[in-house]
Short mmCIF file of C-alpha atoms and ligand atoms in Angstrom, two decimals:
data_model
loop_
_atom_site.label_atom_id
_atom_site.label_comp_id
_atom_site.label_asym_id
_atom_site.label_seq_id
_atom_site.Cartn_x
_atom_site.Cartn_y
_atom_site.Cartn_z
CA MET A 587 -2.52 -4.70 2.00
CA PRO A 588 -4.99 -5.07 -0.96
CA VAL A 589 -4.97 -1.33 -2.52
CA GLY A 590 -8.22 0.47 -2.87
CA THR A 591 -6.97 3.54 -4.02
CA LEU A 592 -10.00 5.14 -4.15
CA ALA A 593 -11.67 3.76 -1.21
CA ALA A 594 -12.72 0.60 -2.97
CA VAL A 595 -10.40 -2.42 -4.00
CA LYS A 596 -10.85 -2.52 -7.65
CA ALA A 597 -14.03 -5.43 -8.72
CA LEU A 598 -13.94 -6.44 -4.78
CA ASP A 599 -16.84 -5.92 -2.00
CA PRO A 600 -15.47 -5.18 1.45
CA ASP A 601 -17.37 -8.65 2.46
CA ASP A 602 -14.72 -10.24 -0.06
CA LEU A 603 -11.79 -8.86 1.27
CA THR A 604 -12.85 -9.93 5.12
CA GLN A 605 -13.78 -13.64 3.77
CA MET A 606 -10.42 -13.69 2.14
CA GLY A 607 -8.64 -12.60 5.82
CA ALA A 608 -7.48 -9.25 4.38
CA THR A 609 -6.36 -7.58 7.69
CA MET A 610 -5.43 -3.75 6.28
CA ILE A 611 -6.00 -2.01 3.06
CA LEU A 612 -4.78 1.18 1.79
CA ALA A 613 -6.17 4.07 0.34
CA ASN A 614 -4.54 7.11 -1.28
CA ALA A 615 -4.79 10.50 0.09
CA TYR A 616 -3.92 12.25 -3.35
CA HIS A 617 -6.66 10.75 -5.27
CA LEU A 618 -9.20 11.10 -2.59
CA HIS A 619 -8.21 14.61 -1.87
CA LEU A 620 -9.09 15.48 -5.54
CA ARG A 621 -12.51 12.95 -5.58
CA PRO A 622 -14.39 13.31 -3.72
CA GLY A 623 -12.82 15.39 -1.47
CA ASP A 624 -11.18 14.70 1.72
CA GLU A 625 -13.85 17.16 3.56
CA ILE A 626 -16.85 14.62 1.94
CA VAL A 627 -14.97 11.69 3.25
CA HIS A 628 -14.86 13.39 6.67
CA ALA A 629 -18.71 14.54 6.45
CA MET A 630 -19.25 11.07 6.10
CA GLY A 631 -17.61 9.76 9.12
CA GLY A 632 -14.16 8.97 7.66
CA LEU A 633 -13.09 6.27 5.60
CA HIS A 634 -14.10 3.21 7.42
CA SER A 635 -17.33 4.47 7.54
CA PHE A 636 -17.72 5.74 4.14
CA MET A 637 -16.23 2.57 2.54
CA ARG A 638 -17.78 0.31 5.45
CA TRP A 639 -14.57 -1.40 6.07
CA ASN A 640 -14.05 -1.77 9.95
CA ARG A 641 -10.54 -3.16 9.94
CA PRO A 642 -7.10 -0.84 9.94
CA ILE A 643 -6.48 1.20 6.63
CA LEU A 644 -3.33 2.96 5.60
CA THR A 645 -3.20 5.79 3.76
CA ASP A 646 -0.48 6.83 1.37
CA SER A 647 0.46 10.69 1.65
CA GLY A 648 0.43 11.10 -2.25
CA GLY A 649 3.85 12.15 -2.40
CA PHE A 650 4.39 9.45 -5.41
CA GLN A 651 1.27 10.45 -7.08
CA VAL A 652 2.27 14.41 -7.05
CA PHE A 653 5.70 13.40 -8.57
CA SER A 654 3.96 10.54 -10.90
CA LEU A 655 0.69 11.20 -11.90
CA ALA A 656 0.73 15.36 -11.62
CA ARG A 657 1.32 17.93 -13.92
CA LEU A 658 3.47 21.08 -13.93
CA ARG A 659 5.15 20.48 -10.66
CA THR A 660 7.09 23.07 -8.88
CA ILE A 661 8.85 22.15 -5.84
CA ASN A 662 9.99 24.26 -2.99
CA GLU A 663 11.05 23.79 0.55
CA ASP A 664 7.53 24.76 1.48
CA GLY A 665 5.97 21.76 -0.79
CA VAL A 666 4.85 21.24 -4.34
CA GLU A 667 2.64 23.25 -6.72
CA PHE A 668 0.92 20.96 -9.21
CA GLN A 669 -2.04 20.52 -11.41
CA SER A 670 -4.63 17.89 -10.89
CA HIS A 671 -4.37 15.12 -13.36
CA ILE A 672 -8.29 15.22 -13.33
CA ASP A 673 -9.02 18.66 -14.44
CA GLY A 674 -5.78 20.64 -14.42
CA SER A 675 -6.81 22.41 -11.27
CA LYS A 676 -3.69 24.43 -9.63
CA ARG A 677 -2.97 22.82 -6.33
CA PHE A 678 -0.55 23.21 -3.30
CA PHE A 679 0.65 20.13 -1.15
CA THR A 680 2.72 20.95 2.14
CA PRO A 681 3.43 18.34 4.97
CA GLU A 682 0.94 20.16 6.97
CA SER A 683 -1.86 20.37 4.45
CA VAL A 684 -1.19 16.68 3.30
CA MET A 685 -1.40 15.65 7.21
CA ARG A 686 -4.83 17.42 7.58
CA ILE A 687 -5.85 15.38 4.34
CA GLU A 688 -5.01 12.43 6.02
CA ARG A 689 -6.60 13.35 9.04
CA ASN A 690 -9.88 14.08 7.29
CA LEU A 691 -9.46 10.57 5.93
CA GLY A 692 -9.07 9.10 9.13
CA ALA A 693 -7.04 6.21 8.50
CA ASP A 694 -5.06 4.23 11.31
CA VAL A 695 -1.77 4.49 9.93
CA ILE A 696 -0.83 7.89 7.70
CA MET A 697 2.37 8.15 5.83
CA GLN A 698 4.32 11.18 5.88
CA PHE A 699 4.52 13.65 2.86
CA ASP A 700 7.70 12.60 1.04
CA HIS A 701 9.68 14.07 -2.01
CA VAL A 702 9.83 11.41 -4.22
CA ILE A 703 12.43 11.03 -7.46
CA PRO A 704 12.97 8.81 -10.06
CA GLY A 705 14.18 5.46 -9.29
CA GLN A 706 17.74 5.83 -11.24
CA SER A 707 18.55 9.50 -10.21
CA ASP A 708 21.43 10.44 -9.35
CA GLU A 709 23.48 11.06 -5.70
CA PRO A 710 23.07 14.53 -5.64
CA SER A 711 19.42 14.70 -6.58
CA ALA A 712 18.76 11.59 -4.59
CA ARG A 713 20.34 13.22 -1.51
CA ASP A 714 18.53 16.33 -2.23
CA ALA A 715 15.09 14.81 -1.90
CA SER A 716 15.91 12.34 1.04
CA GLU A 717 17.35 14.98 2.89
CA ARG A 718 14.19 17.35 2.38
CA SER A 719 11.93 14.61 3.19
CA ILE A 720 13.55 14.19 6.51
CA ARG A 721 12.85 18.06 7.27
CA TRP A 722 8.95 17.64 5.74
CA LEU A 723 8.91 14.84 8.20
CA GLU A 724 9.68 17.15 10.99
CA ARG A 725 6.85 19.44 9.90
CA CYS A 726 4.48 16.44 9.18
CA LEU A 727 5.18 15.25 13.10
CA ALA A 728 4.60 18.78 14.56
CA GLU A 729 1.39 19.17 12.41
CA VAL A 730 0.10 15.86 13.69
CA LYS A 731 0.84 16.73 17.04
CA GLN A 732 -1.15 20.03 16.20
CA LEU A 733 -3.93 18.01 15.29
CA ASP A 734 -4.07 15.78 18.09
CA ALA A 735 -4.14 18.85 20.77
CA GLN A 736 -6.93 20.18 18.83
CA ASP A 737 -8.72 16.71 18.77
CA ARG A 738 -8.45 16.67 22.46
CA ALA A 739 -9.64 20.17 23.22
CA THR A 740 -12.85 19.54 20.94
CA ALA A 741 -13.26 16.30 22.95
CA ALA A 742 -12.99 17.80 26.33
CA MET A 743 -15.18 20.71 25.37
CA HIS A 744 -17.97 18.18 24.25
CA ALA A 745 -17.46 15.73 27.02
CA PRO A 746 -20.17 15.90 29.44
CA ALA A 747 -19.43 17.29 32.93
CA ASP A 748 -20.83 14.12 34.82
CA HIS A 749 -18.51 11.34 33.52
CA THR A 750 -20.87 8.79 34.97
CA ALA A 751 -23.66 9.82 32.72
CA THR A 752 -23.47 9.42 29.03
CA ARG A 753 -20.04 7.60 28.57
CA GLN A 754 -20.77 6.58 25.22
CA HIS A 755 -21.09 10.19 23.73
CA SER A 756 -17.92 11.13 25.29
CA LYS A 757 -16.16 10.44 22.20
CA PRO A 758 -16.43 12.66 19.32
CA ASN A 759 -16.55 11.21 15.54
CA ARG A 760 -16.24 7.83 17.03
CA LEU A 761 -15.90 6.34 13.36
CA ILE A 762 -12.82 8.45 12.94
CA ALA A 763 -9.82 6.74 14.23
CA PRO A 764 -9.18 8.70 17.41
CA ARG A 765 -5.00 8.21 16.99
CA GLN A 766 -2.98 7.69 14.06
CA ALA A 767 0.22 6.34 13.76
CA LEU A 768 2.23 8.69 11.40
CA PHE A 769 5.05 6.27 9.53
CA PRO A 770 8.29 8.00 8.19
CA ILE A 771 9.35 7.11 4.68
CA VAL A 772 13.10 6.06 4.24
CA GLN A 773 14.15 7.36 0.88
CA GLY A 774 17.75 7.19 -0.88
CA GLY A 775 16.95 5.97 -4.44
CA ILE A 776 19.87 3.17 -4.82
CA HIS A 777 22.23 4.62 -2.76
CA GLY A 778 22.99 2.43 -0.04
CA ASN A 779 25.22 5.37 2.23
CA LEU A 780 22.05 7.58 1.50
CA ARG A 781 19.58 4.94 2.68
CA ARG A 782 21.49 4.31 5.57
CA GLU A 783 21.95 7.67 6.52
CA ALA A 784 17.99 8.19 5.86
CA ALA A 785 17.24 5.24 8.27
CA THR A 786 19.48 6.55 10.83
CA SER A 787 18.36 9.81 11.11
CA ILE A 788 14.70 9.16 10.94
CA ALA A 789 15.05 6.47 13.74
CA SER A 790 16.64 8.51 15.99
CA MET A 791 14.23 11.48 15.93
CA ARG A 792 11.63 8.93 17.97
CA ASP A 793 9.98 5.94 18.50
CA TRP A 794 8.04 5.87 15.58
CA ALA A 795 5.30 3.05 15.46
CA GLY A 796 6.44 1.80 12.02
CA PHE A 797 8.56 2.70 9.02
CA GLY A 798 8.16 2.98 5.11
CA ILE A 799 10.73 2.18 2.91
CA GLY A 800 9.75 4.02 -0.61
CA GLY A 801 11.04 4.97 -3.86
CA LEU A 802 11.90 1.15 -4.62
CA SER A 803 10.66 -0.86 -7.37
CA VAL A 804 10.34 2.13 -9.75
CA GLY A 805 12.63 0.67 -12.60
CA GLU A 806 15.76 -0.25 -10.74
CA GLU A 807 17.30 -3.67 -11.22
CA LYS A 808 15.75 -6.28 -8.28
CA GLU A 809 19.10 -6.51 -6.91
CA ALA A 810 19.56 -2.98 -6.20
CA MET A 811 16.12 -2.76 -4.42
CA TYR A 812 17.00 -6.13 -2.14
CA ALA A 813 20.50 -4.41 -1.53
CA MET A 814 18.89 -1.08 -0.51
CA LEU A 815 16.28 -3.35 1.81
CA ASP A 816 19.18 -5.17 3.14
CA ILE A 817 20.86 -1.75 4.44
CA ALA A 818 17.51 -0.28 5.58
CA SER A 819 16.36 -3.14 7.46
CA GLU A 820 20.07 -3.42 9.53
CA ALA A 821 19.66 0.26 10.14
CA LEU A 822 16.12 0.29 11.53
CA PRO A 823 15.15 -0.69 14.94
CA ALA A 824 13.67 -4.36 15.64
CA GLY A 825 10.29 -4.44 16.74
CA ARG A 826 8.41 -2.10 14.46
CA PRO A 827 6.74 -3.00 11.11
CA ARG A 828 8.60 -2.23 8.16
CA TYR A 829 6.45 -1.11 5.33
CA LEU A 830 8.03 -1.38 1.55
CA MET A 831 5.78 0.96 -0.49
CA GLY A 832 4.31 -0.41 -3.70
CA VAL A 833 6.20 -3.56 -3.95
CA GLY A 834 3.85 -6.81 -4.10
CA PHE A 835 4.53 -9.16 -6.51
CA PRO A 836 4.50 -12.86 -5.08
CA GLU A 837 8.35 -13.02 -5.51
CA ASP A 838 8.97 -9.54 -4.22
CA LEU A 839 6.75 -10.59 -1.40
CA VAL A 840 8.78 -13.55 -0.28
CA GLU A 841 12.24 -11.59 -0.96
CA GLY A 842 11.01 -8.68 1.05
CA ILE A 843 10.06 -10.86 4.14
CA ARG A 844 13.38 -12.72 3.84
CA ARG A 845 14.64 -9.03 4.70
CA GLY A 846 12.45 -8.27 7.38
CA VAL A 847 9.65 -6.51 5.65
CA ASP A 848 6.30 -6.51 7.34
CA LEU A 849 3.80 -4.76 5.03
CA PHE A 850 3.03 -4.76 1.20
CA ASP A 851 0.84 -3.27 -1.16
CA CYS A 852 0.49 -3.14 -4.74
CA VAL A 853 -2.02 -2.78 -7.25
CA ALA A 854 -0.69 -5.81 -9.21
CA PRO A 855 -3.26 -8.68 -8.29
CA THR A 856 -6.10 -6.58 -9.32
CA ARG A 857 -4.67 -4.31 -12.18
CA MET A 858 -2.93 -7.80 -13.55
CA GLY A 859 -6.10 -9.80 -12.98
CA ARG A 860 -8.00 -7.45 -14.99
CA ASN A 861 -5.59 -7.88 -17.93
CA GLY A 862 -6.02 -11.66 -17.63
CA THR A 863 -2.91 -12.68 -15.90
CA VAL A 864 -3.22 -15.03 -12.96
CA PHE A 865 -0.77 -15.86 -10.29
CA THR A 866 -0.07 -19.62 -9.37
CA PRO A 867 2.61 -21.10 -7.35
CA GLU A 868 4.24 -21.89 -10.52
CA GLY A 869 4.58 -18.51 -11.59
CA ARG A 870 2.01 -16.15 -13.63
CA LEU A 871 -0.13 -17.25 -16.48
CA ASN A 872 -2.25 -15.37 -18.90
CA ILE A 873 -6.14 -16.99 -19.01
CA LYS A 874 -6.52 -15.67 -22.48
CA ARG A 875 -4.44 -17.83 -24.13
CA THR A 876 -5.89 -20.44 -26.62
CA GLU A 877 -4.56 -23.41 -24.71
CA PHE A 878 -6.93 -22.89 -21.96
CA ARG A 879 -10.37 -22.79 -24.19
CA THR A 880 -11.14 -26.45 -22.96
CA ASP A 881 -9.04 -26.68 -19.70
CA PRO A 882 -11.07 -28.21 -17.03
CA ARG A 883 -8.82 -27.14 -14.54
CA PRO A 884 -9.29 -24.26 -11.78
CA LEU A 885 -7.26 -21.48 -11.92
CA ASP A 886 -4.83 -22.87 -9.45
CA ALA A 887 -5.39 -26.39 -8.10
CA ASP A 888 -3.96 -25.37 -4.38
CA CYS A 889 -6.21 -22.48 -4.04
CA GLU A 890 -9.13 -22.38 -1.82
CA CYS A 891 -10.76 -18.68 -3.45
CA SER A 892 -14.37 -18.92 -4.53
CA ALA A 893 -13.20 -18.53 -8.23
CA CYS A 894 -11.19 -21.77 -7.63
CA ALA A 895 -13.76 -23.52 -5.99
CA ARG A 896 -16.11 -23.15 -8.63
CA PHE A 897 -15.18 -22.25 -11.87
CA THR A 898 -12.75 -23.78 -14.92
CA ARG A 899 -10.05 -21.86 -16.56
CA ALA A 900 -12.17 -22.78 -19.89
CA TYR A 901 -15.19 -20.66 -18.25
CA ILE A 902 -12.96 -17.84 -16.87
CA ARG A 903 -10.90 -17.58 -20.35
CA HIS A 904 -14.34 -17.54 -21.98
CA LEU A 905 -15.59 -14.26 -19.83
CA PHE A 906 -12.37 -12.50 -20.54
CA VAL A 907 -12.86 -13.33 -24.53
CA SER A 908 -16.20 -12.09 -24.19
CA ASP A 909 -15.88 -9.03 -21.84
CA GLU A 910 -17.85 -10.24 -19.21
CA ILE A 911 -17.19 -8.21 -16.03
CA LEU A 912 -17.40 -11.52 -14.17
CA GLY A 913 -14.05 -12.18 -15.44
CA LEU A 914 -12.45 -9.09 -14.12
CA ARG A 915 -14.00 -9.96 -10.39
CA LEU A 916 -12.86 -13.63 -10.69
CA LEU A 917 -9.25 -13.02 -11.30
CA SER A 918 -9.11 -10.17 -8.92
CA LEU A 919 -10.44 -12.30 -6.13
CA HIS A 920 -7.89 -15.13 -6.79
CA ASN A 921 -4.95 -13.46 -7.43
CA VAL A 922 -5.79 -11.14 -4.25
CA HIS A 923 -6.08 -14.16 -2.60
CA PHE A 924 -3.18 -15.77 -3.65
CA LEU A 925 -0.82 -13.20 -2.21
CA LEU A 926 -2.90 -13.01 0.79
CA SER A 927 -2.51 -17.06 1.51
CA LEU A 928 1.19 -16.49 0.41
CA ALA A 929 1.53 -14.26 3.10
CA ARG A 930 -0.26 -16.41 5.86
CA SER A 931 2.19 -19.27 4.78
CA ALA A 932 5.07 -17.05 5.08
CA ARG A 933 3.94 -16.04 8.75
CA GLN A 934 3.38 -19.78 9.68
CA ALA A 935 6.66 -20.62 8.44
CA ILE A 936 8.10 -18.25 10.46
CA LYS A 937 6.39 -19.35 13.41
CA ARG A 938 7.50 -23.03 12.74
CA GLY A 939 11.06 -21.37 12.74
CA ASP A 940 11.68 -22.53 8.83
CA PHE A 941 11.05 -19.53 6.93
CA ASP A 942 14.57 -19.94 5.13
CA SER A 943 14.22 -23.25 3.60
CA TRP A 944 10.36 -22.71 3.02
CA SER A 945 11.07 -19.32 1.29
CA ARG A 946 13.97 -20.89 -0.85
CA ASP A 947 11.74 -24.11 -2.28
CA TRP A 948 8.73 -21.56 -2.86
CA LEU A 949 11.09 -19.23 -4.66
CA LEU A 950 12.45 -22.22 -6.64
CA ARG A 951 9.10 -23.78 -7.89
CA TYR A 952 8.05 -20.07 -8.59
CA ARG A 953 10.57 -19.30 -10.47
CA ALA A 954 11.18 -22.55 -12.33
CA ALA A 955 7.94 -21.94 -14.32
CA THR A 956 7.64 -18.35 -14.59
CA PRO A 957 9.10 -18.08 -18.22
CA ILE A 958 6.09 -19.53 -19.67
CA ALA A 959 4.34 -16.15 -18.47
CA VAL A 960 2.61 -13.41 -19.93
ZN1 LIG B 576 -7.96 -18.89 -6.32
#
């Protein structure tokens, strides 16, 4: 999922994303609640209509942002009081209020509100946050059911008495997703027993449409992340998508898919693209380096994106060095395309039945060259 935190994938138009084959994008409830406000998005017909994106959207609940961006947090069982990172205004998030925000935004998949802790937290703090997240999950679910019931009542009230008459008007707010899938989030830091307990306890609550795996790639060693993924993957039911939250470097995608992950998001392709970092099958390179000054090759010879189809490294380097906006846009196009096509190749390999050898070869090639990177 390309990341459109504020209902825009930075430097890209929704048409670019459609052309590149993006099937789902991510937006963020914390950010959109603060600006422009979820009520405004709702009044404009929901996120799909507001940002003109007619494919699935997932909203993150803002748990991560409340604990990483906002200031002066007070956490209690009811929720979290914090100060907006924009204007310092005091806010209070509860599992219920966040579900109402996500309902206003109208994404197809909504993440539960969770208690996020730093990656290296000790076991008692990780346990406390994980268990609280599960209690908050129950409250999220109850609120979503309540909101669904309200929506059904409103729909029934507005439905014409004669059902054969104006059927197309019988669905109120058609632009807002009629049903939202609530995804729980498996927490537990880097403590295998906590991850296993959380996954087992969440999976036993009900038949969820999918699962988030949160609190990884936040400063821990890669090996610790892979170990946690192995554990979560084993404990979660098969046949439901697993979403590894906030993780999306090329090598993480391949390693995650090896461990059963289906969904990823990461700001890296656009954020790093804006710093001049280019993803290639031979690792990352920085386009600002002098060696590219007269390089006539595309960013990546294997890539079919519209930047690689037309422009040389020398030209894109020139754009970066001259602070031309087009440079940022071209690298964002390329990097997002790179990850989408990597995921497509992985899916094809899975279908062919040779994902194991495909992924080994891919990682070998990528890692062999990575030290020249950035
Ligand atoms: Zn490209």
